[in-house]
Short mmCIF file of C-alpha atoms and ligand atoms in Angstrom, two decimals:
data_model
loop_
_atom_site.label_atom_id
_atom_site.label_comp_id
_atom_site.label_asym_id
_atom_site.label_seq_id
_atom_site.Cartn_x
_atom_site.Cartn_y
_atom_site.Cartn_z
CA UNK A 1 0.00 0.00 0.00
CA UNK A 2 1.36 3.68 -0.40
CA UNK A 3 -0.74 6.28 1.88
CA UNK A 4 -0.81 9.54 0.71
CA UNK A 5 -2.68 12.38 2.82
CA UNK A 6 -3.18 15.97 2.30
CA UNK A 7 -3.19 19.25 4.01
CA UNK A 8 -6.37 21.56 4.03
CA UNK A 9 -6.30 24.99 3.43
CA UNK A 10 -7.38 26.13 7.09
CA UNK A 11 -3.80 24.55 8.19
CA UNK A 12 -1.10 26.21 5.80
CA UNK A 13 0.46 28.70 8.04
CA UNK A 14 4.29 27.03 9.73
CA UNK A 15 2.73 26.28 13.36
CA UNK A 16 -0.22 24.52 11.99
CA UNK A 17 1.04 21.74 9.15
CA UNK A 18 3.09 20.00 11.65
CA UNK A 19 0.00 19.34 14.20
CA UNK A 20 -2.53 18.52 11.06
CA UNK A 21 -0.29 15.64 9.42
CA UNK A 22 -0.31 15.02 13.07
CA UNK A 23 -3.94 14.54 13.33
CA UNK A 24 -3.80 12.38 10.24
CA UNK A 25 -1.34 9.89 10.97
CA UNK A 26 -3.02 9.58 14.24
CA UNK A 27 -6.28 8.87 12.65
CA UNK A 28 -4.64 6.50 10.25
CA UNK A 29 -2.68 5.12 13.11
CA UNK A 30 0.60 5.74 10.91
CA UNK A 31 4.16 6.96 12.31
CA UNK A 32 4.43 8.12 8.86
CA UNK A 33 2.48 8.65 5.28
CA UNK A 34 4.30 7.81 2.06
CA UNK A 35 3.17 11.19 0.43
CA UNK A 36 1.81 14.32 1.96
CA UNK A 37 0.18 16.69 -0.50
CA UNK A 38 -0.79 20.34 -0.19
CA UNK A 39 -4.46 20.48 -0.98
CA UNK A 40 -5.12 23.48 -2.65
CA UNK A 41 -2.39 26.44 -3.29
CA UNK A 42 -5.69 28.69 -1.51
CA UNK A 43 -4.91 29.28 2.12
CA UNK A 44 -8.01 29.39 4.20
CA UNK A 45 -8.66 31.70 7.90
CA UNK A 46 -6.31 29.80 10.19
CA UNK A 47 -8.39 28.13 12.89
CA UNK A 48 -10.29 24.85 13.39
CA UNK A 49 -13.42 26.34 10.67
CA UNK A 50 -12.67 24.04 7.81
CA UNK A 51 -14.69 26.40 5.03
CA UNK A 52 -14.42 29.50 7.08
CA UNK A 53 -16.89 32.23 5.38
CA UNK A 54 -17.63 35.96 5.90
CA UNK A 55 -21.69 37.30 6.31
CA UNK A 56 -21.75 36.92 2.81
CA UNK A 57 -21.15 33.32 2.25
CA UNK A 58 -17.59 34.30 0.76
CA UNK A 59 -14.50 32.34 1.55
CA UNK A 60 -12.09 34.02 4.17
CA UNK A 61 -8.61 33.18 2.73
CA UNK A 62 -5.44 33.96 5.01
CA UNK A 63 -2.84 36.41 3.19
CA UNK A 64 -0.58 35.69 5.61
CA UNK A 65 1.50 32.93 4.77
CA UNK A 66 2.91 31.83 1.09
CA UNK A 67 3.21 28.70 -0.56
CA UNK A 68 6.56 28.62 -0.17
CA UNK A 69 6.04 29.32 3.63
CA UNK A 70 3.89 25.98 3.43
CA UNK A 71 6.48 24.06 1.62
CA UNK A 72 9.24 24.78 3.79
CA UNK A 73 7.22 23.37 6.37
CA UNK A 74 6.71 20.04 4.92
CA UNK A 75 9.82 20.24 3.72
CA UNK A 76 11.09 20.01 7.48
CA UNK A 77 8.24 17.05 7.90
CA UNK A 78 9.97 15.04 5.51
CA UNK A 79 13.43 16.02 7.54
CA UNK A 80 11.52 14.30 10.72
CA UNK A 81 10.51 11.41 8.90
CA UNK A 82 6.73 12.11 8.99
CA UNK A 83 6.11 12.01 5.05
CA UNK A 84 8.23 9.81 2.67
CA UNK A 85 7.53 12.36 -0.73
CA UNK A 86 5.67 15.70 -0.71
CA UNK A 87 3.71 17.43 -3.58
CA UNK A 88 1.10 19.96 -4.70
CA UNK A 89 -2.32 19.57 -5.51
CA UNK A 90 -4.77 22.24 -8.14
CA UNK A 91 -1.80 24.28 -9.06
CA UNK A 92 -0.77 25.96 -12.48
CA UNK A 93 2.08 24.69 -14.02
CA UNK A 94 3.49 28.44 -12.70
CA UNK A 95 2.71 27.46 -9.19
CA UNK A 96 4.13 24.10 -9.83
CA UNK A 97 7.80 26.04 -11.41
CA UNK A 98 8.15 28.67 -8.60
CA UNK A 99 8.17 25.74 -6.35
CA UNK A 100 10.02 23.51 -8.12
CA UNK A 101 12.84 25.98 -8.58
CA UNK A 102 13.61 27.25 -5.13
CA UNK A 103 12.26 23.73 -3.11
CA UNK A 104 15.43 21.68 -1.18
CA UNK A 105 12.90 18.88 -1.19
CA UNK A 106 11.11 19.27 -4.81
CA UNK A 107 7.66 17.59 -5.11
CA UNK A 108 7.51 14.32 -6.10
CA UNK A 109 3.91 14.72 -7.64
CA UNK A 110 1.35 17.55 -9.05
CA UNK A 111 -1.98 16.28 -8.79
CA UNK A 112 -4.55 18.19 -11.12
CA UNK A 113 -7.63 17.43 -13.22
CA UNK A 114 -6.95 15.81 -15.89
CA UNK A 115 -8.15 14.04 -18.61
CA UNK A 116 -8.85 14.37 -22.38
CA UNK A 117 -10.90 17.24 -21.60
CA UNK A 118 -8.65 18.84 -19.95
CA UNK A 119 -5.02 17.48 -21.41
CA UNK A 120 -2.39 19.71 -18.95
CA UNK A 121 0.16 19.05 -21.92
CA UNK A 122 2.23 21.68 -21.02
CA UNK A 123 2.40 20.78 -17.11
CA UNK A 124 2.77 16.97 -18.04
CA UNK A 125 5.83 17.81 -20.21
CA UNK A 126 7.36 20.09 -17.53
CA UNK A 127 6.36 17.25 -14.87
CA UNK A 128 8.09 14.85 -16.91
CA UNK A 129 11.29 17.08 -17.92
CA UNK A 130 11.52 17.30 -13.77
CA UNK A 131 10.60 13.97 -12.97
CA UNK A 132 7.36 14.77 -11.35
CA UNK A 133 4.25 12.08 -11.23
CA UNK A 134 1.64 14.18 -12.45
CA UNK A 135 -1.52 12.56 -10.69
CA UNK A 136 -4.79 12.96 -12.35
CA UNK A 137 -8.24 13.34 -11.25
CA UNK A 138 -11.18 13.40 -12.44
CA UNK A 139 -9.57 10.34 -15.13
CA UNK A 140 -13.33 9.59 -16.60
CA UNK A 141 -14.69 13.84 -16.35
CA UNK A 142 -15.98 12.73 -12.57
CA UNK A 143 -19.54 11.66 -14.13
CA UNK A 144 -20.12 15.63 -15.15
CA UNK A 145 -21.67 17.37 -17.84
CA UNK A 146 -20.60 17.03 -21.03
CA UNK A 147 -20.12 13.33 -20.58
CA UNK A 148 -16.60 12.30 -21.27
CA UNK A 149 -17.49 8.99 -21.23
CA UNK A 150 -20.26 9.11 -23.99
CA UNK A 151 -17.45 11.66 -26.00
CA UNK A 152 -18.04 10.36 -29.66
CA UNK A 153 -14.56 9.70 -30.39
CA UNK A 154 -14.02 8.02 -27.19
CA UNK A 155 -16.79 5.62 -28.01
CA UNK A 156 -15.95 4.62 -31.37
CA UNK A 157 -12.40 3.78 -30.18
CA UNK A 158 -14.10 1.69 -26.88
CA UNK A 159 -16.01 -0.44 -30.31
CA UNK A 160 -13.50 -0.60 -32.24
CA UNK A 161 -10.70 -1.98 -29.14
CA UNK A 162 -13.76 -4.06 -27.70
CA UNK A 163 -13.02 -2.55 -24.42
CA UNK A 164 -15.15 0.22 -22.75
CA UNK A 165 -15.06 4.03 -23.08
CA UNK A 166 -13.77 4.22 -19.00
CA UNK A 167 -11.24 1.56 -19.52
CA UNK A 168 -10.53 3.62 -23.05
CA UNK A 169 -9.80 6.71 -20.63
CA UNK A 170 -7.59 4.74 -18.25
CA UNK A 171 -5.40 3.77 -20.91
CA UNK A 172 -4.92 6.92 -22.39
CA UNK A 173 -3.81 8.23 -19.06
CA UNK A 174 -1.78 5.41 -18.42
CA UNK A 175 -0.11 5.99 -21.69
CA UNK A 176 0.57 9.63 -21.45
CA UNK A 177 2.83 9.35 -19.04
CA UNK A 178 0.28 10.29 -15.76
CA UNK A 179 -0.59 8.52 -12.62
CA UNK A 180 -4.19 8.46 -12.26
CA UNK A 181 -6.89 8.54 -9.71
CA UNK A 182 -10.17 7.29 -10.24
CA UNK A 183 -12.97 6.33 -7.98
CA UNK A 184 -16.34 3.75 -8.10
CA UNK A 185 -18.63 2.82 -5.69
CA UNK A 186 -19.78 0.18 -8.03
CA UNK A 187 -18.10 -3.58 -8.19
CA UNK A 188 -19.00 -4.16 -11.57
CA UNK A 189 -16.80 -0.81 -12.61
CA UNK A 190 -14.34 -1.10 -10.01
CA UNK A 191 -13.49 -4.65 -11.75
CA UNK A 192 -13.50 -3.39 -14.99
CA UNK A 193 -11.03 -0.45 -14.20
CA UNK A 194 -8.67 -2.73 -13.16
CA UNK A 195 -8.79 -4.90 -16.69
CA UNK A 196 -7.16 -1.94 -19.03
CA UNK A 197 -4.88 -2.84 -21.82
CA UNK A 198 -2.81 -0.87 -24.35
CA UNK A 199 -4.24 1.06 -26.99
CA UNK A 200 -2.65 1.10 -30.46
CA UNK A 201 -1.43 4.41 -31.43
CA UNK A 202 -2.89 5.60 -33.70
CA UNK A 203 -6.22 5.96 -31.06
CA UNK A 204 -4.40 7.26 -28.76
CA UNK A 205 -3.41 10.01 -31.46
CA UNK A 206 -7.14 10.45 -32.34
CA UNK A 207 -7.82 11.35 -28.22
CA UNK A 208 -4.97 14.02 -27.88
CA UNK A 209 -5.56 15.55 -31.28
CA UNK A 210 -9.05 14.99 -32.13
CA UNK A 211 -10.91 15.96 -29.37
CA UNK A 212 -11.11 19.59 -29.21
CA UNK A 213 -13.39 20.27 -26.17
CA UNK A 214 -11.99 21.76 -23.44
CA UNK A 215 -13.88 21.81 -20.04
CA UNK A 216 -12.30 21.75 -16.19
CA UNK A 217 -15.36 20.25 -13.91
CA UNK A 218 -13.31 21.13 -10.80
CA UNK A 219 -13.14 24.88 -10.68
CA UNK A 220 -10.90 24.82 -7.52
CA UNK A 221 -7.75 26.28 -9.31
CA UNK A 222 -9.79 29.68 -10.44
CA UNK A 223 -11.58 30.36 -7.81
CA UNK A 224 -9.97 28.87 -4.83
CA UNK A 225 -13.37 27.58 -3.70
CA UNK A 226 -13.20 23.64 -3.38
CA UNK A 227 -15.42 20.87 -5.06
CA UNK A 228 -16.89 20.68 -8.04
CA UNK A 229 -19.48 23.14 -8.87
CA UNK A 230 -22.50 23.27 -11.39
CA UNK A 231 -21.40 24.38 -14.69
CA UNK A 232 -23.11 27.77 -15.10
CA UNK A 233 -22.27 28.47 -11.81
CA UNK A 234 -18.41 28.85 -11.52
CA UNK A 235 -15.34 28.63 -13.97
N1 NAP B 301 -7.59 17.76 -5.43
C1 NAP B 301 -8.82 17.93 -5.78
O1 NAP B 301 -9.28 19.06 -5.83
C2 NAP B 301 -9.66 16.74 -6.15
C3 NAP B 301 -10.92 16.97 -6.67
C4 NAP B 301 -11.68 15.88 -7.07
C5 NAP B 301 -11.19 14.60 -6.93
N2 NAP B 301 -9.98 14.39 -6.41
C6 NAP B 301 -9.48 13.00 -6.21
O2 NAP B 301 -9.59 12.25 -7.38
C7 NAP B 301 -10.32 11.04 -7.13
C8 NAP B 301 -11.06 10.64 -8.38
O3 NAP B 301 -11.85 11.70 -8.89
P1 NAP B 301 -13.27 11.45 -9.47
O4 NAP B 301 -14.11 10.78 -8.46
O5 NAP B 301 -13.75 12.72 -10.06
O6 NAP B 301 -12.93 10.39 -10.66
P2 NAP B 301 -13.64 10.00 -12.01
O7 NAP B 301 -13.10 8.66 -12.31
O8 NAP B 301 -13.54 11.04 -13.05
O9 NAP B 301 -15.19 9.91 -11.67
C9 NAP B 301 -15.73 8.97 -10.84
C10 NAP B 301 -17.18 8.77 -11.35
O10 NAP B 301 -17.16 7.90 -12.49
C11 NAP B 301 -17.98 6.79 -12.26
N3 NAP B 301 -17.30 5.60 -12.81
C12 NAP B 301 -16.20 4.98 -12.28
N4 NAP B 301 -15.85 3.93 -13.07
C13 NAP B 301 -16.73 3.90 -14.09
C14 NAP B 301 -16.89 3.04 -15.21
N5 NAP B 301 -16.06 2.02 -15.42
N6 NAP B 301 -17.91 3.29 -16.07
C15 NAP B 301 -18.75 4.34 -15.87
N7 NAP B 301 -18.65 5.19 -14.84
C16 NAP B 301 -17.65 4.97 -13.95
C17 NAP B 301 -18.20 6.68 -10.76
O11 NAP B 301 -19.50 6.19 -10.52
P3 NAP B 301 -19.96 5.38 -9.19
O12 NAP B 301 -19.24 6.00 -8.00
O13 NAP B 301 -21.44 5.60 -9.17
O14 NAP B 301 -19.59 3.96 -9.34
C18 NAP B 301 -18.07 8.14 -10.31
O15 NAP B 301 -19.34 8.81 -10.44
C19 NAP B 301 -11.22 11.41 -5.94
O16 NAP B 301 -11.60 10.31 -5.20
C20 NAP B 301 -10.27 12.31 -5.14
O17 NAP B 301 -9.38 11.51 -4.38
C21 NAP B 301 -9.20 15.43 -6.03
#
């Protein structure tokens, strides 16, 4: 198994990340986690509030502390053996660089969205260049409008491969060059996720070329406010 955990945005300032991965490896009864990512790049209101608002439902962000503040930090976690690997998690491939370039420790993965939809080429390449694992989410569009998974030219290659359009998506991750995350509550689709085999080249040429839509379900990285939200309603 490798146990990766995450700092939330309420805990980025110095004197709080040490006492949240903390918390978490006491919850997961752990001495140590094999990755520790930082959430989001947005810090929240330092304090116990989780999704800390003002009177008008906006989110209180602290301007107080930097990323690099927060990296530092875990940098010094790693130093005291509580986290094997750190990373970053809904940044821009300039987030990702001003990190990259100044860290002692440098992250070991960027985990974004991503997915045909949504292709990151240029963060992949500079992940790979660096020797990042870009991890991505949202590997089948996270069951959102428009459908990823009924995408016409993801279906045609599912017929033509005899395989279906999620473990069509999987592949072309896998292929890419990315780690992936994907999640199912159902058995039927958790088994078939796992049975994903290589797809010739030339489909995996019509995905990154042929499919022009672009769509981020996750509008965390624009507006620093977490989850996915109803298209029409944020970014
Ligand atoms: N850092 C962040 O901001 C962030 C944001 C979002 C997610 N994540 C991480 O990424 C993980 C995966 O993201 P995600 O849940 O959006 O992944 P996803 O794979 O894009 O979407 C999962 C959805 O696809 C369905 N599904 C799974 N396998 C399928 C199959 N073979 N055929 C048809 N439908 C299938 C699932 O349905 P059922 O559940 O009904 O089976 C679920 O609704 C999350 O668990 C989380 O750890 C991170």
């Amino acid at each position: 198994m490798f146990i990766s955990t995450k700092l939330w945005n309420n805990n980025h300032r110095p004197e709080r990340a040490k006492p949240a991965l903390e918390a978490s490896l006491k919850k997961l009864q752990l001495d140590y986690v094999d990755l520790h990512l930082i959430h989001t790049p947005f810090p929240f209101q330092p304090g116990d509030e989780q999704d800390p608002r003002d009177a008008n439902g906006n989110v209180i962000y602290d301007k107080g502390v930097t990323l690099l503040d927060t990296w530092r930090t875990l940098e010094g976690l790693v130093d005291e053996g509580k986290c094997k690997a750190i990373g970053l998690s809904d940044v821009s491939l300039e987030q990702a660089r001003d990190i990259f370039e100044v860290a002692r420790i440098k992250p070991a993965v960027v985990h974004v969205e991503s997915h045909p939809y949504l292709p990151q080429w240029d963060l992949l390449e500079y992940c790979r260049k660096n020797r990042i694992v870009l991890q991505a989410f949202a590997a089948l569009g996270h069951s959102s409008e428009p459908k990823l998974l009924e995408d016409p030219v993801i279906t045609a290659i599912a017929k033509r491969v005899n395989k279906t359009p999620a473990q069509v998506l999987l592949a072309w991750a896998i292929q890419r060059g990315t780690a992936l995350l994907t999640t199912s509550t159902t058995p039927s689709w958790i088994k078939e996720n796992f049975d994903v085999s290589t797809l010739p080249q030339d489909a995996m040429r019509e995905i990154s070329e042929g499919i022009k839509s672009r769509v981020r379900f996750n509008a965390v990285v624009e507006t620093g406010v977490p989850g996915f939200i109803p298209r029409g309603q944020g970014g």
